[in-house]
Amino acid sequence: MNPTVIIATLVFLGITAGLGYLGYIQTTSSKDYLLAGGKAHPVIMAISYGSTFISTAAIVGFGGAASKFGLGILWLTVLNIIIGIFIAFVVFGKRTRGMGHKLDAHTFPEFLGKRFESKFLQVASAALIFIAMPLYAGAVMLGGVSFLTVALGLSQSMALLTIVIIVGLYVMMGGMKGVLYTDAFQGGVMVVGMVILLWFTYSALGGVVPAHEQLTALVDKVPAPWVEQGHRGWTSMPAAFSPLWWTLISTIVLGVGIGVLAQPQLVVRFMTVKSDRDLNRGVVIGAIFIMLMTGVSYIVGALSNVFFLAATGKVAIAAAGSPDNVIPLFIKDNLPEWYTAVFMITLLSAAMSTLSSQFHTMGSAIGHDIMEKGMGIKSAKPVRIMRVAMVVAILITTLTAHFLPSFFKDGATIIVNGTSLFFGLCAGSFLAIYGLGLYWKGLTRAGAVSGFLSGLLVSLLVLFFVFEKVSRPLGLSSLFFGVPSLAAGTPFKDIDPLVYAVPVSLLFTVVVSFFSEKLSAVHLATCFPEK
């Protein structure tokens, strides 16, 4: 490890530690710990939202996926901005902030529980988050691990341990205030790092237009197996309804592009600001941030094929060994040594900003929603309970990250799969009841519970027995039915569970609400106050 990397890392960690300590000394209550007191600055909130949303999964995992799918993956950037920022902030965020403050909700599960007056829904949704989020957090960890192992030569265990220790310490101590402060700083670092990466990539290829012309000219270099699956070049979309098309559209674009609306760690951000005006001010900042982060990584991922084919005669994934190693190897082989330090800090920022929010969400789910609210375990120091819960969440996530590579084999992009699965699971379980609950007074407790359970059940059934990317390595379909997927040999094996689960959840939510007992007028008046 060269001195530049060491010095840059120490400076970065020193600033991060200082901001984490600032959050620690300003945290005096559960509301401070969970919602930063509900008075976060809109710029800090917007950058924190963006840096939490955009992690190493986006930069390393989805950047590596772009080396296979090409520039068609930029449709995910479009959805990230339209749905993940504009609709999330304006349509969902304002109602969430107002209703959350009225109901005195501090977490996403508590928001659902109080909106529908259902302790079951609060505890069940918290349990789902605590059980499933390690899959996403583990994928984010692996994004950082991939770079540390490829570019710096660390062993996987050492790289994993380094990330866990750094992130775990400051998020446990500083709570949401520490998370917001460090997210804002790390988001700034990410912007600088990605702008430099984009500038270098285009400069090395002679400019924007020549770079894309060279990528288009590689259409005859597409590996034959990819062509059979529908690949038509890195500047074209896959053939409509082909296996690659279904993976790109249903799993990557829709799974993440729509699933973002029901992400617990992002929803809670809306409740950290004090007015709707603050949310409006955050839209532009958030959109620019998302465009830079995702757009750059996807473009560089696709263009990396030009570099690798010139240097090795192989497409990027073949040269790197797996999609998750493409971006780290591209940085190591093609950029100046000093940029290794810059990009390592960029990735650490991306990993830490997302992991801190994930650990905070998992810790609050078990400590606040399940133990305190669900089981009635009271403590004179509830923040201490949540910190202990975070330790458990960190350990589970670390184990998940360690074993994920053995689950997704055969060159699968572990980071993209882990991320997309969690986003899709949240969309299938939460999106219908959360979205309708913000606007429809007629949504009942029974309707919300049935929508949650039906979406979750369909998601799990499709994952276990139909969606071949998961059902094949999991082995349950083979065990019970003798085939890796019940949809083997049909396009349905490549369709993400979200495509089935969200409509089913929506249907059950609406139909059951029409035939079940309504919530009281007094409660609805609290949720929907007259203006």
Coordinates of C-alpha atoms in Angstrom, one line a residue:
M1 CA 0.0 0.0 0.0
N2 CA 1.6 3.2 -1.1
P3 CA 2.0 6.3 1.2
T4 CA -0.5 8.3 -0.8
V5 CA -3.2 5.8 -0.1
I6 CA -2.3 5.6 3.6
I7 CA -2.3 9.4 4.1
A8 CA -5.5 9.9 2.2
T9 CA -7.2 7.1 4.1
L10 CA -6.1 8.5 7.5
V11 CA -7.3 12.0 6.7
F12 CA -10.6 10.6 5.5
L13 CA -11.1 8.5 8.6
G14 CA -10.1 11.3 10.8
I15 CA -12.7 13.6 9.4
T16 CA -15.3 10.8 9.5
A17 CA -14.4 10.1 13.1
G18 CA -14.8 13.8 14.0
L19 CA -18.2 14.0 12.4
G20 CA -19.3 10.8 14.1
Y21 CA -18.2 12.3 17.4
L22 CA -20.1 15.5 16.7
G23 CA -23.2 13.4 16.2
Y24 CA -22.5 11.5 19.4
I25 CA -22.2 14.6 21.6
Q26 CA -25.4 16.1 20.1
T27 CA -27.4 12.9 20.6
T28 CA -29.4 13.2 23.9
S29 CA -32.7 11.4 23.1
S30 CA -34.2 8.6 21.2
K31 CA -35.6 11.1 18.6
D32 CA -32.0 12.5 18.2
Y33 CA -30.7 8.9 17.7
L34 CA -33.5 7.8 15.3
L35 CA -34.4 11.0 13.4
A36 CA -31.6 13.5 14.1
G37 CA -34.2 15.5 16.2
G38 CA -36.4 16.0 13.1
K39 CA -34.6 19.2 12.1
A40 CA -32.0 18.1 9.6
H41 CA -30.8 20.7 7.0
P42 CA -32.4 19.9 3.6
V43 CA -29.0 19.9 1.8
I44 CA -27.6 17.4 4.3
M45 CA -30.8 15.3 4.1
A46 CA -30.7 15.2 0.3
I47 CA -27.0 14.3 0.1
S48 CA -27.5 11.7 2.9
Y49 CA -30.5 10.2 1.0
G50 CA -28.4 10.1 -2.2
S51 CA -25.3 8.7 -0.7
T52 CA -27.3 6.1 1.2
F53 CA -29.1 5.1 -2.0
I54 CA -25.9 5.0 -4.0
S55 CA -23.4 2.6 -2.5
T56 CA -20.6 0.4 -3.6
A57 CA -23.4 -1.8 -5.0
A58 CA -24.2 0.9 -7.6
I59 CA -20.5 1.9 -8.3
V60 CA -18.9 -1.6 -8.3
G61 CA -21.8 -4.0 -8.7
F62 CA -24.0 -2.2 -11.2
G63 CA -21.0 -0.6 -12.9
G64 CA -19.7 -4.2 -13.4
A65 CA -23.1 -5.2 -14.7
A66 CA -23.0 -2.4 -17.2
S67 CA -19.9 -4.1 -18.7
K68 CA -22.3 -6.9 -19.7
F69 CA -25.6 -5.2 -20.4
G70 CA -24.2 -2.0 -21.9
L71 CA -25.7 1.5 -21.9
G72 CA -29.2 0.1 -21.7
I73 CA -28.7 0.0 -17.9
L74 CA -28.9 3.8 -18.0
W75 CA -32.7 3.4 -17.9
L76 CA -32.1 2.6 -14.3
T77 CA -30.6 6.1 -13.8
V78 CA -33.7 7.6 -15.4
L79 CA -35.9 5.7 -13.0
N80 CA -33.7 6.6 -10.1
I81 CA -34.1 10.3 -10.8
I82 CA -37.8 10.2 -11.8
I83 CA -39.0 7.7 -9.2
G84 CA -36.2 7.6 -6.6
I85 CA -36.0 11.4 -6.3
F86 CA -38.9 13.3 -7.7
I87 CA -41.8 11.0 -6.9
A88 CA -40.1 9.8 -3.7
F89 CA -39.6 13.4 -2.4
V90 CA -42.7 15.1 -3.7
V91 CA -45.4 12.4 -3.9
F92 CA -44.3 10.1 -1.0
G93 CA -41.9 12.3 1.0
K94 CA -44.2 15.2 1.9
R95 CA -47.0 12.9 3.1
T96 CA -44.6 10.7 5.0
R97 CA -43.0 13.7 6.8
G98 CA -46.3 15.2 7.8
M99 CA -48.0 12.0 8.8
G100 CA -44.9 10.7 10.5
H101 CA -44.7 13.8 12.7
K102 CA -48.4 13.7 13.5
L103 CA -48.2 10.0 14.5
D104 CA -44.8 10.5 16.3
A105 CA -43.3 7.7 14.3
H106 CA -39.5 7.3 14.5
T107 CA -38.9 4.3 12.2
F108 CA -40.5 2.9 9.0
P109 CA -42.1 -0.1 10.8
E110 CA -43.4 2.3 13.5
F111 CA -44.9 4.5 10.8
L112 CA -46.8 1.5 9.3
G113 CA -47.8 0.3 12.7
K114 CA -49.2 3.6 13.8
R115 CA -50.8 4.4 10.5
F116 CA -52.9 1.2 10.6
E117 CA -53.0 0.9 14.4
S118 CA -51.4 -2.5 14.1
K119 CA -48.7 -3.8 16.4
F120 CA -48.4 -6.9 14.3
L121 CA -47.6 -4.9 11.2
Q122 CA -44.9 -2.9 13.1
V123 CA -43.2 -6.0 14.5
A124 CA -43.6 -8.1 11.3
S125 CA -42.2 -5.4 9.1
A126 CA -39.3 -4.8 11.5
A127 CA -38.6 -8.6 11.6
L128 CA -38.5 -8.7 7.8
I129 CA -36.1 -5.8 7.7
F130 CA -33.8 -7.3 10.3
I131 CA -33.8 -10.7 8.5
A132 CA -33.6 -9.6 4.9
M133 CA -31.5 -6.4 5.0
P134 CA -28.2 -8.2 5.7
L135 CA -28.5 -9.5 2.1
Y136 CA -28.4 -6.0 0.8
A137 CA -25.8 -4.8 3.4
G138 CA -23.7 -7.8 2.6
A139 CA -23.7 -6.9 -1.1
V140 CA -22.6 -3.4 -0.2
M141 CA -19.8 -4.7 1.9
L142 CA -18.6 -6.9 -0.9
G143 CA -18.5 -3.9 -3.2
G144 CA -15.8 -2.4 -0.9
V145 CA -14.1 -5.7 -0.4
S146 CA -13.8 -6.2 -4.2
F147 CA -11.8 -3.0 -4.6
L148 CA -9.6 -3.6 -1.5
T149 CA -8.7 -7.1 -2.6
V150 CA -8.2 -6.3 -6.3
A151 CA -6.5 -2.9 -6.1
L152 CA -4.7 -3.1 -2.8
G153 CA -4.0 -6.8 -2.5
L154 CA -5.7 -7.4 0.8
S155 CA -7.2 -10.8 1.6
Q156 CA -11.0 -11.0 1.5
S157 CA -11.2 -11.5 5.3
M158 CA -8.9 -8.6 6.0
A159 CA -10.8 -6.3 3.7
L160 CA -14.1 -7.3 5.2
L161 CA -12.9 -6.8 8.7
T162 CA -11.5 -3.4 7.8
I163 CA -14.8 -2.1 6.5
V164 CA -16.8 -3.6 9.4
I165 CA -14.7 -2.0 12.1
I166 CA -14.6 1.4 10.4
V167 CA -18.4 1.7 9.8
G168 CA -19.6 -0.1 12.9
L169 CA -17.8 2.2 15.4
Y170 CA -19.2 5.5 14.2
V171 CA -22.7 4.4 13.4
M172 CA -23.2 2.8 16.8
M173 CA -22.0 6.0 18.6
G174 CA -23.4 8.8 16.6
G175 CA -26.9 7.6 15.7
M176 CA -28.8 9.4 12.9
K177 CA -27.0 12.7 13.5
G178 CA -23.6 11.0 13.1
V179 CA -25.0 9.2 10.0
L180 CA -26.3 12.4 8.4
Y181 CA -23.1 14.4 9.0
T182 CA -20.8 11.7 7.7
D183 CA -23.1 11.0 4.8
A184 CA -22.9 14.6 3.7
F185 CA -19.1 14.6 3.8
Q186 CA -18.8 11.3 2.1
G187 CA -21.3 12.3 -0.6
G188 CA -19.1 15.2 -1.4
V189 CA -16.1 12.9 -1.7
M190 CA -18.1 10.6 -4.0
V191 CA -18.9 13.4 -6.4
V192 CA -15.3 14.4 -6.7
G193 CA -14.1 10.9 -7.2
M194 CA -16.7 10.0 -9.9
V195 CA -16.2 13.3 -11.8
I196 CA -12.5 12.5 -12.1
L197 CA -13.2 9.0 -13.2
L198 CA -15.6 10.1 -16.0
W199 CA -13.1 12.8 -17.2
F200 CA -10.2 10.3 -17.4
T201 CA -12.3 7.6 -19.2
Y202 CA -13.5 9.9 -21.9
S203 CA -10.2 11.7 -22.2
A204 CA -8.4 8.4 -22.7
L205 CA -10.8 7.4 -25.5
G206 CA -10.6 10.8 -27.4
G207 CA -13.8 12.4 -26.1
V208 CA -17.4 11.5 -25.6
V209 CA -18.4 10.8 -29.2
P210 CA -15.3 8.8 -30.2
A211 CA -15.6 6.8 -27.0
H212 CA -19.2 5.7 -27.8
E213 CA -18.3 5.1 -31.5
Q214 CA -15.6 2.7 -30.4
L215 CA -18.0 0.9 -28.1
T216 CA -20.6 0.6 -30.8
A217 CA -18.0 -0.9 -33.2
L218 CA -17.4 -3.8 -30.7
V219 CA -20.7 -5.4 -31.6
D220 CA -19.0 -8.3 -33.3
K221 CA -17.0 -9.0 -30.1
V222 CA -20.0 -9.9 -28.0
P223 CA -19.5 -13.4 -26.7
A224 CA -21.7 -16.0 -28.4
P225 CA -23.6 -17.1 -25.3
W226 CA -24.6 -13.5 -24.7
V227 CA -25.9 -13.2 -28.3
E228 CA -28.0 -16.3 -27.8
Q229 CA -29.5 -14.7 -24.7
G230 CA -30.4 -11.5 -26.6
H231 CA -27.3 -9.3 -26.5
R232 CA -27.1 -6.9 -29.5
G233 CA -24.1 -4.8 -28.6
W234 CA -23.2 -2.5 -25.7
T235 CA -24.9 0.6 -27.1
S236 CA -28.2 -1.3 -27.9
M237 CA -30.9 -2.7 -25.7
P238 CA -31.1 -6.6 -25.6
A239 CA -33.7 -8.1 -27.9
A240 CA -37.2 -7.6 -26.5
F241 CA -38.4 -10.3 -24.1
S242 CA -35.1 -12.2 -24.4
P243 CA -33.5 -13.6 -21.1
L244 CA -31.1 -10.7 -20.9
W245 CA -33.9 -8.2 -21.6
W246 CA -36.0 -9.7 -18.7
T247 CA -33.0 -9.5 -16.4
L248 CA -32.2 -6.0 -17.3
I249 CA -35.8 -4.7 -17.2
S250 CA -37.5 -6.7 -14.4
T251 CA -34.6 -7.3 -12.0
I252 CA -32.3 -4.3 -12.5
V253 CA -34.4 -1.4 -13.8
L254 CA -37.8 -2.2 -12.2
G255 CA -36.4 -4.0 -9.2
V256 CA -34.2 -1.2 -8.0
G257 CA -35.9 1.7 -9.9
I258 CA -39.3 1.0 -8.2
G259 CA -38.1 -0.8 -5.1
V260 CA -36.4 2.4 -3.9
L261 CA -39.8 3.8 -2.9
A262 CA -40.2 1.3 -0.2
Q263 CA -36.7 1.3 1.2
P264 CA -37.0 1.6 5.1
Q265 CA -33.6 3.3 5.4
L266 CA -34.6 5.9 2.8
V267 CA -38.2 6.5 3.9
V268 CA -37.0 7.5 7.4
R269 CA -35.0 10.4 5.8
F270 CA -38.2 12.2 5.0
M271 CA -39.0 12.4 8.7
T272 CA -35.7 14.1 9.6
V273 CA -36.6 17.5 8.1
K274 CA -39.0 20.0 9.6
S275 CA -41.0 21.2 6.5
D276 CA -42.2 20.3 3.0
R277 CA -40.2 23.2 1.7
D278 CA -37.1 21.5 2.9
L279 CA -38.1 18.4 0.8
N280 CA -38.6 20.6 -2.2
R281 CA -35.2 22.1 -1.8
G282 CA -33.7 18.6 -1.7
V283 CA -35.1 17.4 -5.0
V284 CA -32.6 19.2 -7.3
I285 CA -29.6 18.3 -5.1
G286 CA -30.7 14.7 -4.9
A287 CA -31.3 14.4 -8.7
I288 CA -27.9 15.9 -9.6
F289 CA -26.2 13.6 -7.1
I290 CA -27.9 10.4 -8.4
M291 CA -27.2 11.4 -12.0
L292 CA -23.5 11.8 -11.3
M293 CA -23.2 8.6 -9.2
T294 CA -25.1 6.1 -11.3
G295 CA -24.6 7.7 -14.7
V296 CA -20.8 7.7 -14.4
S297 CA -20.5 4.2 -13.0
Y298 CA -22.7 2.7 -15.7
I299 CA -21.0 4.6 -18.6
V300 CA -17.5 3.7 -17.3
G301 CA -18.6 0.1 -16.8
A302 CA -19.8 -0.2 -20.4
L303 CA -16.7 1.6 -21.9
S304 CA -14.3 -0.6 -19.9
N305 CA -14.8 -3.2 -22.6
V306 CA -13.0 -0.9 -25.0
F307 CA -10.0 -0.8 -22.7
F308 CA -9.9 -4.5 -21.8
L309 CA -10.3 -5.7 -25.4
A310 CA -7.4 -3.5 -26.5
A311 CA -5.2 -4.7 -23.7
T312 CA -6.1 -8.3 -23.3
G313 CA -8.3 -9.2 -26.3
K314 CA -11.1 -10.1 -23.9
V315 CA -14.4 -8.4 -22.9
A316 CA -14.3 -6.8 -19.5
I317 CA -16.0 -9.6 -17.5
A318 CA -13.8 -12.3 -19.0
A319 CA -10.6 -10.2 -18.3
A320 CA -11.7 -9.4 -14.7
G321 CA -13.1 -12.9 -13.9
S322 CA -16.5 -11.6 -12.6
P323 CA -18.7 -8.6 -13.0
D324 CA -17.9 -7.4 -9.5
N325 CA -14.2 -7.2 -10.3
V326 CA -14.5 -5.1 -13.5
I327 CA -14.5 -1.6 -12.0
P328 CA -11.7 -2.3 -9.4
L329 CA -9.5 -3.9 -12.1
F330 CA -10.2 -1.1 -14.6
I331 CA -9.1 1.4 -12.0
K332 CA -6.0 -0.6 -11.1
D333 CA -4.8 -1.2 -14.7
N334 CA -5.8 2.1 -16.5
L335 CA -5.7 5.0 -14.1
P336 CA -2.7 6.7 -12.4
E337 CA -1.6 5.3 -9.1
W338 CA -2.7 8.5 -7.2
Y339 CA -6.3 7.9 -8.3
T340 CA -6.2 4.5 -6.5
A341 CA -6.2 6.5 -3.3
V342 CA -9.0 8.8 -4.6
F343 CA -11.2 5.9 -5.7
M344 CA -10.6 3.9 -2.6
I345 CA -11.8 6.9 -0.5
T346 CA -14.8 7.2 -2.9
L347 CA -15.7 3.6 -2.4
L348 CA -15.2 3.8 1.3
S349 CA -17.5 6.8 1.3
A350 CA -20.1 4.9 -0.7
A351 CA -19.9 1.8 1.5
M352 CA -19.9 3.7 4.8
S353 CA -22.7 6.0 3.9
T354 CA -25.0 3.1 2.9
L355 CA -23.9 0.6 5.6
S356 CA -24.2 3.2 8.3
S357 CA -27.9 3.7 7.4
Q358 CA -28.5 -0.1 7.0
F359 CA -27.0 -0.8 10.4
H360 CA -29.0 2.0 11.9
T361 CA -32.2 0.7 10.3
M362 CA -31.6 -2.9 11.4
G363 CA -30.6 -1.9 14.9
S364 CA -33.6 0.3 15.4
A365 CA -35.9 -2.5 13.9
I366 CA -34.8 -4.9 16.6
G367 CA -34.1 -2.5 19.5
H368 CA -37.0 0.0 19.0
D369 CA -39.7 -1.8 17.0
I370 CA -39.5 -5.3 18.2
M371 CA -38.0 -5.2 21.7
E372 CA -39.4 -1.9 23.0
K373 CA -42.7 -1.5 21.1
G374 CA -43.5 -5.1 20.3
M375 CA -42.3 -7.0 23.4
G376 CA -42.7 -4.1 25.8
I377 CA -39.1 -4.2 27.1
K378 CA -38.6 -0.8 28.6
S379 CA -35.2 0.7 29.4
A380 CA -34.0 3.9 31.1
K381 CA -31.4 4.1 28.3
P382 CA -33.2 2.9 25.0
V383 CA -30.3 4.2 22.9
R384 CA -28.0 1.7 24.6
I385 CA -30.3 -1.2 23.6
M386 CA -30.3 0.0 20.0
R387 CA -26.5 0.2 20.0
V388 CA -26.3 -3.4 21.2
A389 CA -28.9 -4.4 18.5
M390 CA -26.6 -2.8 15.9
V391 CA -23.7 -5.0 17.0
V392 CA -25.9 -8.0 16.3
A393 CA -26.9 -6.6 13.0
I394 CA -23.3 -5.9 12.0
L395 CA -22.2 -9.5 12.9
I396 CA -25.1 -11.0 10.9
T397 CA -24.3 -8.8 7.9
T398 CA -20.6 -9.7 8.1
L399 CA -21.4 -13.4 8.0
T400 CA -23.8 -12.8 5.1
A401 CA -21.1 -11.0 3.2
H402 CA -18.7 -13.9 3.9
F403 CA -21.1 -16.6 2.5
L404 CA -22.8 -14.7 -0.3
P405 CA -20.0 -15.6 -2.9
S406 CA -20.6 -19.3 -2.3
F407 CA -24.3 -18.8 -3.0
F408 CA -24.2 -16.9 -6.3
K409 CA -21.7 -18.8 -8.5
D410 CA -21.0 -19.2 -12.2
G411 CA -19.9 -15.7 -12.7
A412 CA -23.1 -14.2 -11.3
T413 CA -22.9 -10.6 -10.1
I414 CA -23.3 -11.1 -6.4
I415 CA -23.6 -7.4 -5.6
V416 CA -26.4 -6.7 -8.1
N417 CA -28.3 -9.8 -7.2
G418 CA -28.1 -9.2 -3.5
T419 CA -29.2 -5.5 -3.9
S420 CA -32.0 -6.3 -6.4
L421 CA -33.5 -9.1 -4.3
F422 CA -33.8 -6.9 -1.2
F423 CA -35.2 -3.9 -3.2
G424 CA -37.8 -6.2 -4.8
L425 CA -38.7 -7.9 -1.6
C426 CA -39.4 -4.5 0.0
A427 CA -41.4 -3.4 -3.0
G428 CA -43.5 -6.6 -2.9
S429 CA -44.2 -6.4 0.8
F430 CA -44.4 -2.6 1.5
L431 CA -45.0 -0.5 -1.6
A432 CA -48.8 -1.0 -2.0
I433 CA -49.7 -0.5 1.7
Y434 CA -47.2 2.3 2.2
G435 CA -48.2 4.2 -1.0
L436 CA -52.0 3.8 -0.5
G437 CA -51.7 4.5 3.2
L438 CA -50.4 8.0 2.4
Y439 CA -53.5 9.0 0.4
W440 CA -56.4 6.6 0.9
K441 CA -58.5 7.0 4.1
G442 CA -60.4 3.8 3.2
L443 CA -57.4 1.5 3.6
T444 CA -58.1 -0.7 6.6
R445 CA -55.9 -2.5 9.1
A446 CA -57.0 -5.9 7.6
G447 CA -56.3 -4.6 4.1
A448 CA -52.8 -3.5 5.1
V449 CA -52.0 -6.7 6.8
S450 CA -53.3 -8.8 3.9
G451 CA -51.4 -6.7 1.4
F452 CA -48.2 -7.1 3.4
L453 CA -48.5 -10.8 3.8
S454 CA -49.7 -11.6 0.3
G455 CA -46.8 -9.6 -1.2
L456 CA -44.3 -11.2 1.0
L457 CA -45.6 -14.7 0.4
V458 CA -45.7 -14.3 -3.4
S459 CA -42.1 -12.8 -3.3
L460 CA -40.8 -15.8 -1.4
L461 CA -42.6 -18.4 -3.4
V462 CA -41.3 -17.0 -6.7
L463 CA -37.8 -16.6 -5.2
F464 CA -37.7 -20.2 -3.9
F465 CA -39.4 -22.0 -6.8
V466 CA -39.6 -19.9 -10.0
F467 CA -36.9 -17.2 -10.3
E468 CA -34.0 -19.3 -11.4
K469 CA -31.2 -17.0 -10.3
V470 CA -32.2 -17.8 -6.7
S471 CA -34.2 -21.1 -7.0
R472 CA -31.3 -22.9 -8.7
P473 CA -28.6 -22.2 -6.0
L474 CA -31.1 -22.5 -3.2
G475 CA -32.1 -26.0 -4.3
L476 CA -35.6 -26.2 -2.9
S477 CA -37.3 -26.5 -6.3
S478 CA -34.9 -29.3 -7.2
L479 CA -35.5 -31.0 -3.9
F480 CA -39.3 -30.9 -4.1
F481 CA -40.0 -30.9 -7.8
G482 CA -36.8 -32.2 -9.5
V483 CA -36.2 -29.1 -11.5
P484 CA -34.2 -25.9 -10.7
S485 CA -37.2 -23.8 -11.5
L486 CA -40.9 -24.5 -12.0
A487 CA -40.6 -22.1 -15.0
A488 CA -37.6 -23.8 -16.5
G489 CA -37.5 -23.4 -20.3
T490 CA -39.8 -20.4 -20.3
P491 CA -39.2 -16.7 -20.0
F492 CA -40.9 -16.6 -16.6
K493 CA -37.8 -18.0 -15.0
D494 CA -36.0 -14.7 -15.6
I495 CA -38.8 -12.4 -14.4
D496 CA -38.1 -10.7 -11.1
P497 CA -40.5 -11.6 -8.2
L498 CA -41.5 -7.9 -7.9
V499 CA -43.4 -8.1 -11.2
Y500 CA -45.7 -10.7 -9.6
A501 CA -45.7 -9.5 -5.9
V502 CA -46.6 -5.8 -6.3
P503 CA -49.9 -6.4 -8.3
V504 CA -50.9 -9.2 -5.9
S505 CA -50.2 -7.1 -2.8
L506 CA -52.1 -4.1 -4.4
L507 CA -55.1 -6.4 -5.2
F508 CA -55.4 -7.9 -1.7
T509 CA -54.9 -4.5 -0.1
V510 CA -57.8 -2.9 -2.0
V511 CA -60.2 -5.8 -2.0
V512 CA -59.9 -6.6 1.7
S513 CA -60.2 -3.0 2.6
F514 CA -63.6 -2.8 0.9
F515 CA -64.9 -5.6 3.1
S516 CA -63.3 -5.0 6.4
E517 CA -63.8 -2.7 9.4
K518 CA -62.7 0.9 8.8
L519 CA -60.3 2.8 11.1
S520 CA -61.8 5.3 13.5
A521 CA -62.6 8.8 12.3
V522 CA -60.5 10.2 15.2
H523 CA -57.4 8.3 14.0
L524 CA -58.0 9.2 10.4
A525 CA -58.3 12.9 11.4
T526 CA -54.8 12.6 13.0
C527 CA -53.4 11.0 9.9
F528 CA -55.1 13.3 7.4
P529 CA -55.5 16.7 9.3
E530 CA -57.7 19.3 7.6
K531 CA -55.6 22.1 6.1

